Coordinates of C-alpha atoms and ligand atoms in Angstrom, one line a residue:
M19 CA 85.9 -174.3 129.2
L20 CA 86.3 -171.6 126.6
N21 CA 87.8 -172.9 123.4
K22 CA 88.2 -170.1 120.9
K23 CA 90.1 -170.2 117.6
S24 CA 93.3 -168.2 117.8
V25 CA 95.9 -166.8 115.3
D26 CA 97.6 -170.3 115.5
D27 CA 94.5 -171.9 113.9
I28 CA 94.4 -169.9 110.7
N29 CA 96.4 -169.2 107.6
V30 CA 96.6 -165.5 106.8
K31 CA 99.1 -165.7 103.8
G32 CA 98.1 -163.0 101.4
K33 CA 95.0 -162.1 103.4
R34 CA 94.0 -158.7 104.7
V35 CA 93.8 -159.2 108.5
L36 CA 92.1 -156.6 110.7
V37 CA 93.5 -156.7 114.2
R38 CA 91.6 -155.0 117.1
C39 CA 94.4 -154.0 119.6
D40 CA 94.3 -152.1 122.8
F41 CA 96.4 -149.0 122.0
N42 CA 94.6 -146.9 124.6
V43 CA 97.8 -145.5 126.0
P44 CA 98.4 -142.4 128.1
L45 CA 99.5 -139.5 126.0
I46 CA 100.9 -136.2 127.3
D47 CA 101.5 -133.5 124.6
G48 CA 101.5 -136.2 121.9
K49 CA 104.1 -138.3 123.8
I50 CA 103.3 -141.8 125.0
T51 CA 104.1 -142.0 128.7
D52 CA 103.5 -145.8 129.2
E53 CA 104.0 -148.1 126.2
N54 CA 103.2 -151.4 128.0
R55 CA 100.1 -151.9 125.8
L56 CA 102.1 -151.5 122.6
V57 CA 104.7 -154.0 123.7
A58 CA 102.0 -156.4 124.8
A59 CA 100.5 -156.3 121.3
L60 CA 103.8 -157.2 119.5
P61 CA 103.6 -161.0 119.6
T62 CA 100.4 -161.2 117.7
I63 CA 101.4 -158.6 115.2
K64 CA 104.8 -160.2 114.6
K65 CA 103.2 -163.6 114.1
L66 CA 100.8 -162.2 111.4
I67 CA 103.6 -160.4 109.6
A68 CA 105.7 -163.6 109.6
D69 CA 102.8 -165.6 108.2
G70 CA 102.5 -163.1 105.3
G71 CA 99.3 -161.3 106.2
K72 CA 98.5 -157.8 105.3
V73 CA 98.2 -156.5 108.9
I74 CA 95.6 -153.7 109.5
L75 CA 95.7 -152.5 113.1
C76 CA 92.9 -150.6 114.8
S77 CA 92.1 -149.4 118.3
H78 CA 90.3 -146.8 120.3
L79 CA 92.1 -144.1 122.2
G80 CA 90.4 -142.1 125.0
K81 CA 86.9 -140.7 124.5
P82 CA 86.6 -138.5 121.4
K83 CA 82.8 -139.1 121.6
G84 CA 82.2 -139.9 117.9
Q85 CA 84.2 -137.1 116.2
P86 CA 87.7 -136.4 115.2
V87 CA 89.7 -134.9 118.1
P88 CA 93.3 -134.3 116.9
E89 CA 94.8 -134.8 120.4
L90 CA 93.4 -138.3 120.4
S91 CA 94.8 -139.3 117.1
L92 CA 96.6 -142.6 117.0
A93 CA 99.4 -141.1 114.8
P94 CA 102.0 -141.1 117.6
V95 CA 101.2 -144.8 118.2
A96 CA 102.1 -145.6 114.6
V97 CA 105.5 -143.9 115.0
R98 CA 106.4 -145.7 118.2
L99 CA 105.1 -149.1 116.9
S100 CA 107.3 -148.7 113.9
E101 CA 110.3 -148.4 116.2
L102 CA 109.3 -151.3 118.4
L103 CA 108.6 -153.6 115.4
G104 CA 111.6 -152.5 113.4
Q105 CA 109.4 -152.0 110.3
E106 CA 107.2 -149.2 109.1
V107 CA 103.7 -149.0 110.5
K108 CA 102.0 -146.7 108.0
F109 CA 99.4 -144.5 109.6
A110 CA 96.1 -144.3 107.6
A111 CA 95.1 -140.8 108.6
D112 CA 91.4 -140.6 107.9
P113 CA 88.7 -138.7 109.9
E114 CA 86.2 -141.3 108.9
V115 CA 88.5 -144.1 110.1
V116 CA 87.5 -146.2 107.1
G117 CA 87.3 -143.4 104.4
P118 CA 89.1 -142.9 101.1
N119 CA 92.6 -142.6 102.7
A120 CA 92.3 -145.8 104.7
K121 CA 90.8 -147.7 101.7
A122 CA 93.6 -146.6 99.4
A123 CA 96.2 -147.5 102.0
V124 CA 94.8 -151.0 102.4
E125 CA 94.6 -151.4 98.6
A126 CA 98.3 -150.6 98.3
M127 CA 99.4 -153.2 100.9
Q128 CA 101.9 -156.0 100.1
D129 CA 102.1 -159.2 102.2
G130 CA 103.8 -158.5 105.5
D131 CA 102.9 -154.8 105.5
V132 CA 101.4 -153.1 108.5
I133 CA 99.1 -150.1 108.7
L134 CA 97.3 -148.5 111.6
L135 CA 93.8 -147.0 111.2
E136 CA 92.7 -143.8 113.0
N137 CA 91.0 -143.9 116.5
T138 CA 87.9 -146.1 116.1
R139 CA 86.0 -143.8 118.4
Y140 CA 86.2 -141.0 115.9
R141 CA 83.1 -142.7 114.6
A142 CA 79.9 -142.2 116.5
E143 CA 78.6 -145.7 115.6
E144 CA 81.6 -147.4 117.4
T145 CA 80.4 -147.5 121.0
K146 CA 76.8 -148.1 119.9
N147 CA 77.8 -151.2 117.8
E148 CA 75.9 -149.8 114.8
D149 CA 76.1 -151.7 111.5
A150 CA 77.4 -148.9 109.2
F151 CA 80.8 -148.8 110.9
S152 CA 81.0 -152.5 111.5
K153 CA 80.4 -153.1 107.7
D154 CA 83.0 -150.4 106.9
L155 CA 85.6 -152.2 109.0
A156 CA 84.7 -155.6 107.6
S157 CA 85.0 -154.3 104.0
L158 CA 88.7 -153.8 104.7
C159 CA 89.5 -157.3 105.6
D160 CA 89.2 -161.1 105.0
V161 CA 90.0 -162.1 108.6
F162 CA 89.4 -160.5 112.0
V163 CA 91.6 -160.9 115.0
N164 CA 90.6 -159.6 118.4
D165 CA 93.5 -158.9 120.8
A166 CA 92.0 -156.2 122.9
F167 CA 91.0 -157.8 126.3
G168 CA 90.5 -154.4 127.9
T169 CA 87.4 -153.7 125.8
A170 CA 86.1 -157.4 125.7
H171 CA 83.3 -156.6 128.1
R172 CA 81.9 -154.0 125.7
A173 CA 80.1 -154.8 122.5
H174 CA 81.4 -152.2 120.0
C175 CA 81.8 -152.2 116.2
S176 CA 85.5 -152.9 116.2
N177 CA 85.4 -155.9 118.5
V178 CA 81.9 -157.4 118.1
G179 CA 79.9 -155.8 115.3
V180 CA 82.6 -156.4 112.7
T181 CA 82.5 -160.1 113.3
K182 CA 78.9 -160.3 111.9
Y183 CA 80.4 -159.4 108.5
V184 CA 83.6 -161.4 108.5
D185 CA 83.6 -165.2 108.3
T186 CA 86.8 -165.8 110.2
A187 CA 87.1 -164.1 113.6
V188 CA 89.8 -165.4 116.0
V189 CA 91.6 -164.2 119.1
G190 CA 95.2 -163.0 119.4
Y191 CA 97.8 -164.2 121.8
L192 CA 97.0 -161.5 124.5
M193 CA 93.3 -162.4 124.5
Q194 CA 94.1 -166.1 124.5
K195 CA 96.3 -165.7 127.6
E196 CA 93.6 -163.8 129.4
I197 CA 91.0 -166.4 128.5
D198 CA 93.3 -169.3 129.5
F199 CA 94.3 -167.8 132.9
L200 CA 91.1 -166.1 134.1
G201 CA 88.8 -168.7 132.5
N202 CA 90.8 -171.6 133.9
A203 CA 91.3 -170.2 137.3
V204 CA 87.6 -169.6 137.8
N205 CA 86.1 -172.6 136.1
N206 CA 88.7 -175.3 136.5
P207 CA 91.0 -174.3 139.3
T208 CA 93.7 -176.3 140.9
R209 CA 92.7 -176.4 144.5
P210 CA 92.9 -175.0 147.1
F211 CA 91.5 -172.0 145.3
V212 CA 91.7 -168.7 147.2
A213 CA 90.1 -165.4 146.0
I214 CA 91.0 -162.1 147.6
L215 CA 88.7 -159.2 147.1
G216 CA 89.2 -155.7 148.2
G217 CA 88.4 -152.2 147.0
A218 CA 85.9 -149.6 148.1
K219 CA 82.4 -150.9 147.7
V220 CA 80.5 -154.1 148.3
S221 CA 77.9 -153.0 145.7
S222 CA 80.3 -153.1 142.8
K223 CA 81.5 -156.6 143.7
I224 CA 78.2 -158.4 144.5
S225 CA 78.2 -160.5 141.4
V226 CA 81.9 -161.4 141.9
I227 CA 81.3 -162.5 145.5
E228 CA 78.3 -164.6 144.5
N229 CA 80.0 -166.3 141.6
L230 CA 83.2 -166.9 143.6
L231 CA 81.4 -168.4 146.6
D232 CA 80.4 -171.2 144.3
K233 CA 83.9 -171.9 143.2
V234 CA 86.5 -171.1 145.8
D235 CA 87.7 -172.9 148.9
T236 CA 88.6 -169.6 150.7
L237 CA 87.3 -166.1 150.1
I238 CA 89.2 -163.2 151.6
I239 CA 87.5 -159.8 151.9
G240 CA 89.5 -156.7 152.7
G241 CA 89.5 -153.0 151.8
G242 CA 86.6 -150.6 152.3
M243 CA 84.2 -153.4 151.6
A244 CA 85.0 -155.2 154.9
Y245 CA 83.4 -152.5 157.1
T246 CA 79.9 -153.2 155.7
F247 CA 80.5 -156.8 156.7
A248 CA 81.8 -155.7 160.2
K249 CA 78.8 -153.5 160.8
S250 CA 76.4 -156.3 159.6
Q251 CA 77.8 -158.4 162.5
G252 CA 77.1 -155.6 165.0
G253 CA 80.6 -154.1 165.0
K254 CA 81.4 -150.5 165.6
I255 CA 83.0 -149.0 162.5
G256 CA 83.2 -145.3 163.3
I257 CA 83.1 -143.2 160.1
S258 CA 84.5 -146.1 157.9
L259 CA 83.2 -146.6 154.4
C260 CA 79.9 -148.4 154.7
E261 CA 76.9 -149.2 152.5
D262 CA 73.9 -149.5 154.8
D263 CA 71.8 -150.8 152.0
Y264 CA 74.0 -153.9 151.8
L265 CA 74.2 -154.8 155.5
E266 CA 71.6 -157.6 155.1
Y267 CA 73.3 -158.7 151.9
A268 CA 76.7 -158.9 153.7
A269 CA 75.2 -160.9 156.6
N270 CA 73.5 -163.3 154.1
M271 CA 76.8 -163.8 152.3
L272 CA 78.5 -164.8 155.5
K273 CA 75.7 -167.4 156.1
K274 CA 75.9 -168.6 152.5
A275 CA 79.7 -169.1 152.8
E276 CA 79.1 -171.2 155.9
E277 CA 76.5 -173.3 154.2
K278 CA 78.7 -174.0 151.3
G279 CA 81.7 -174.8 153.4
V280 CA 83.7 -171.9 152.0
K281 CA 86.2 -170.3 154.5
L282 CA 85.4 -166.6 154.4
L283 CA 88.1 -164.5 156.0
L284 CA 87.5 -160.9 157.1
P285 CA 90.0 -158.5 158.8
V286 CA 90.4 -159.1 162.5
D287 CA 92.2 -155.8 163.0
N288 CA 92.4 -152.5 161.2
R289 CA 94.7 -149.4 160.7
I290 CA 92.4 -146.5 161.4
G291 CA 92.9 -142.8 160.9
D292 CA 91.3 -139.7 162.4
E293 CA 91.0 -138.1 159.0
F294 CA 91.0 -139.3 155.4
S295 CA 94.7 -138.3 154.8
N296 CA 98.1 -139.9 154.8
D297 CA 99.0 -137.5 157.6
A298 CA 96.2 -138.7 159.9
N299 CA 96.9 -139.9 163.4
I300 CA 97.0 -143.7 163.2
K301 CA 95.8 -146.5 165.6
I302 CA 95.5 -150.2 165.2
V303 CA 92.3 -151.6 166.7
P304 CA 90.4 -154.9 166.5
T305 CA 87.6 -155.2 164.0
G306 CA 84.3 -153.9 165.4
E307 CA 86.0 -151.6 167.8
I308 CA 86.6 -148.5 165.7
P309 CA 85.9 -145.3 167.9
D310 CA 83.5 -142.6 166.7
G311 CA 85.2 -140.1 164.4
W312 CA 87.9 -142.6 163.2
E313 CA 88.0 -144.4 159.9
G314 CA 89.2 -147.8 158.9
M315 CA 91.7 -147.2 156.1
D316 CA 93.7 -150.5 155.9
I317 CA 93.8 -154.0 157.3
G318 CA 95.9 -154.4 160.4
P319 CA 99.2 -156.4 161.0
E320 CA 97.4 -159.4 162.5
T321 CA 95.1 -159.6 159.5
E322 CA 98.1 -159.3 157.1
K323 CA 99.5 -162.5 158.7
I324 CA 96.2 -164.4 158.5
F325 CA 95.7 -163.4 154.8
A326 CA 99.3 -164.3 154.0
D327 CA 99.0 -167.7 155.7
A328 CA 95.8 -168.4 153.7
V329 CA 97.6 -168.1 150.4
K330 CA 100.7 -170.0 151.5
D331 CA 99.3 -173.5 150.7
A332 CA 96.9 -172.4 147.9
K333 CA 97.4 -173.7 144.4
T334 CA 95.4 -171.0 142.7
V335 CA 95.0 -167.4 143.9
V336 CA 92.9 -164.7 142.2
W337 CA 93.2 -161.1 143.6
N338 CA 91.1 -158.1 142.7
G339 CA 91.0 -154.8 144.7
P340 CA 93.4 -153.2 147.2
M341 CA 93.2 -154.0 151.0
G342 CA 93.1 -150.3 152.0
C343 CA 93.7 -146.7 150.8
F344 CA 96.9 -147.9 149.1
E345 CA 97.4 -144.5 147.3
M346 CA 98.4 -143.1 150.8
P347 CA 101.8 -144.7 151.8
N348 CA 100.8 -145.0 155.4
F349 CA 97.8 -147.1 154.5
A350 CA 99.4 -149.2 151.8
H351 CA 100.8 -151.8 154.2
G352 CA 98.0 -154.3 153.8
T353 CA 98.0 -154.2 150.1
E354 CA 101.8 -154.5 150.1
A355 CA 101.6 -157.5 152.4
V356 CA 99.1 -159.3 150.2
A357 CA 101.3 -158.5 147.1
Q358 CA 104.3 -159.9 148.9
A359 CA 102.4 -163.0 150.0
L360 CA 101.4 -163.7 146.4
A361 CA 104.9 -163.1 145.2
E362 CA 106.1 -165.8 147.7
T363 CA 103.5 -168.5 147.2
D364 CA 104.0 -171.3 144.7
A365 CA 100.4 -171.0 143.7
V366 CA 99.3 -169.8 140.3
T367 CA 98.7 -166.1 141.0
I368 CA 96.3 -164.1 138.9
I369 CA 95.9 -160.4 139.4
G370 CA 92.7 -158.7 138.1
G371 CA 93.4 -155.5 136.2
G372 CA 93.0 -152.0 137.7
D373 CA 94.3 -151.1 141.1
S374 CA 95.6 -154.4 142.2
A375 CA 97.6 -154.7 139.0
A376 CA 99.0 -151.2 139.5
A377 CA 99.9 -152.0 143.1
V378 CA 101.7 -155.2 142.2
N379 CA 103.7 -153.5 139.4
Q380 CA 104.4 -150.4 141.5
L381 CA 105.9 -152.6 144.2
G382 CA 108.1 -154.4 141.8
Y383 CA 106.4 -157.8 142.1
G384 CA 105.0 -157.8 138.6
D385 CA 107.3 -160.6 137.3
K386 CA 106.6 -162.8 140.3
M387 CA 102.9 -163.2 139.4
T388 CA 101.7 -165.8 137.0
H389 CA 99.4 -163.5 135.2
I390 CA 98.4 -159.8 135.5
S391 CA 95.3 -159.1 133.6
T392 CA 95.4 -156.2 131.2
G393 CA 91.7 -155.4 131.7
G394 CA 90.2 -154.0 134.8
G395 CA 86.5 -154.0 134.0
A396 CA 86.8 -157.0 131.7
S397 CA 88.7 -159.2 134.3
L398 CA 86.0 -158.3 136.9
E399 CA 83.3 -159.5 134.6
F400 CA 85.2 -162.7 133.9
L401 CA 85.2 -163.2 137.7
E402 CA 81.5 -162.6 137.8
G403 CA 81.1 -165.6 135.5
K404 CA 79.7 -163.4 132.7
E405 CA 80.2 -164.1 129.0
L406 CA 82.3 -161.3 127.6
P407 CA 80.9 -160.1 124.2
G408 CA 84.4 -159.6 122.7
V409 CA 85.3 -163.2 123.6
A410 CA 82.0 -164.7 122.6
A411 CA 82.2 -163.1 119.1
A412 CA 85.3 -165.2 118.2
N413 CA 84.9 -168.5 116.3
D414 CA 84.8 -171.6 118.4
K415 CA 87.4 -174.3 117.8
Ligands
AMP503 P1 87.6 -150.4 143.7 O1 87.6 -149.5 142.5 O2 86.2 -150.7 144.2 O3 88.4 -151.6 143.5 O4 88.2 -149.6 144.8 C1 89.5 -149.1 144.8 C2 89.6 -148.0 145.8 O5 89.2 -148.4 147.0 C3 91.0 -147.4 146.0 O6 91.1 -146.1 145.5 C4 91.2 -147.4 147.5 O7 91.8 -146.3 148.0 C5 89.8 -147.6 148.0 N1 89.8 -148.1 149.3 C6 90.3 -149.3 149.7 N2 90.1 -149.5 151.0 C7 89.5 -148.4 151.5 C8 89.0 -148.0 152.8 N3 89.2 -148.8 153.9 N4 88.4 -146.8 152.9 C9 88.2 -146.0 151.8 N5 88.6 -146.4 150.6 C10 89.2 -147.5 150.4

C-alpha cells in the first residue's frame, strides 16, 4: 500500500512551496480550449494559500524541446488561473524558467501569494532529469508538492530531480486521489474485481495483462486486441487488426488465466466492416467467422450483454481502452455499452486515462464513475504494477 505524505501532513506557513501541476492544456491561438486540468489543480493551490504558503506553480506545456517557444508559454494559464482562483497569479516570465525574473518574483512574495513559472520544458535539462535545472528549481523553494499525475511515469527535473535537493517532498490532492484509487483497486480490491481492457494492440498491454491476471477475478478483453486472441484459437479474422508475433503469447495468456482460475472473457460476436470507415457496410458475425476482406471493428451485441453482465455484480471495475473504433459512431456501440454498464453498476469504477476517459466523458457518464484518471500513460503503468518515479520521489508517511 502506498503511503505518501500529502499537503495535509505539512505546515507551509511562511514557506516557499513549489507545486508541480499539470497545466498541459490545449491552446488554440493563445486561448485555452479545455480548462479541466486547471480546475482540477485548484483544491491543492487553495489549501496552500489558506495555510499561508508562498505558492510557486510550475508545469510543462507541449513540447518546446528545450528552448523558449512563445506559442507554448504558460502566460495564458496565469491569466485564466487568476480568474478561477479569484486572486492574482503573477506570471514569472523568464526564458530560463528559473532566471533573474523568476528569482526576483519569488523574492518579492508575501504569504498567500501565487506565482506561475514559465514552461519547464523551455529548459533542455527538464526531460533528461539533469541536475542543473533540478537545483535551480530547488533553490526557489523550501517545500515541494507534486500534483501532476499525468507526468508521474516520467522522471523529469520538475517532478523527480528537484526532490533530491528539497527535504520535504509531498503529493497534492490530485495525486493522492490517483494513488488511492488506482493503487487500492489494483493492490487491495474489494472483490469481485473485474478489469476491462481494450484498445488497438496486445503488444502495448502485455505487462498490464500479466499483472492483472494475478489480481483480478475476471479479465475482459475487447477492442482490436481481441482479434489476436481469436486467431490464436484458430479463428478466421479476415483483415482485422492482428499481431502475428503475439499469437503464442495470446494462447499462453488464455492458458494462464485458466490455471489461475481467472475468468477471461473475449468477444463472442463482432461488428465487422468491409472497409475501415464509418460508412462501411456492416455485418454482425460470431467470433472466428470473419470473412476474407472484412474487418472486426467493434464487439457485437451479444458480447455487449455478456460484458455488461460481468460488471453487474462486481465490487471493483477498472477499465482501460475502447472496445472498438469508437471514433466512428457506427463502431462506438460496444464502447458505449461498456460505459453504460459501468455507469449502472454499484461497483467502484475506475477509468484509466486516455481514450476510455474521453469516451466516458463524451457520453456524459463522467459523474457516474468513481474515479476517472487524469493520466493515460501514468495510469497504464500503475496497472502494470510499476513504481511511478513521480510517486516514488515523494516522502513516505
Ligand atoms: P490504445 O491506444 O491501444 O488504447 O488504442 C486505442 C485505439 O484503438 C482507438 O483509436 C481505437 O479506434 C482503436 N481500436 C479499437 N478497436 C479497434 C479495432 N477493432 N480495430 C482497429 N482499431 C481499433
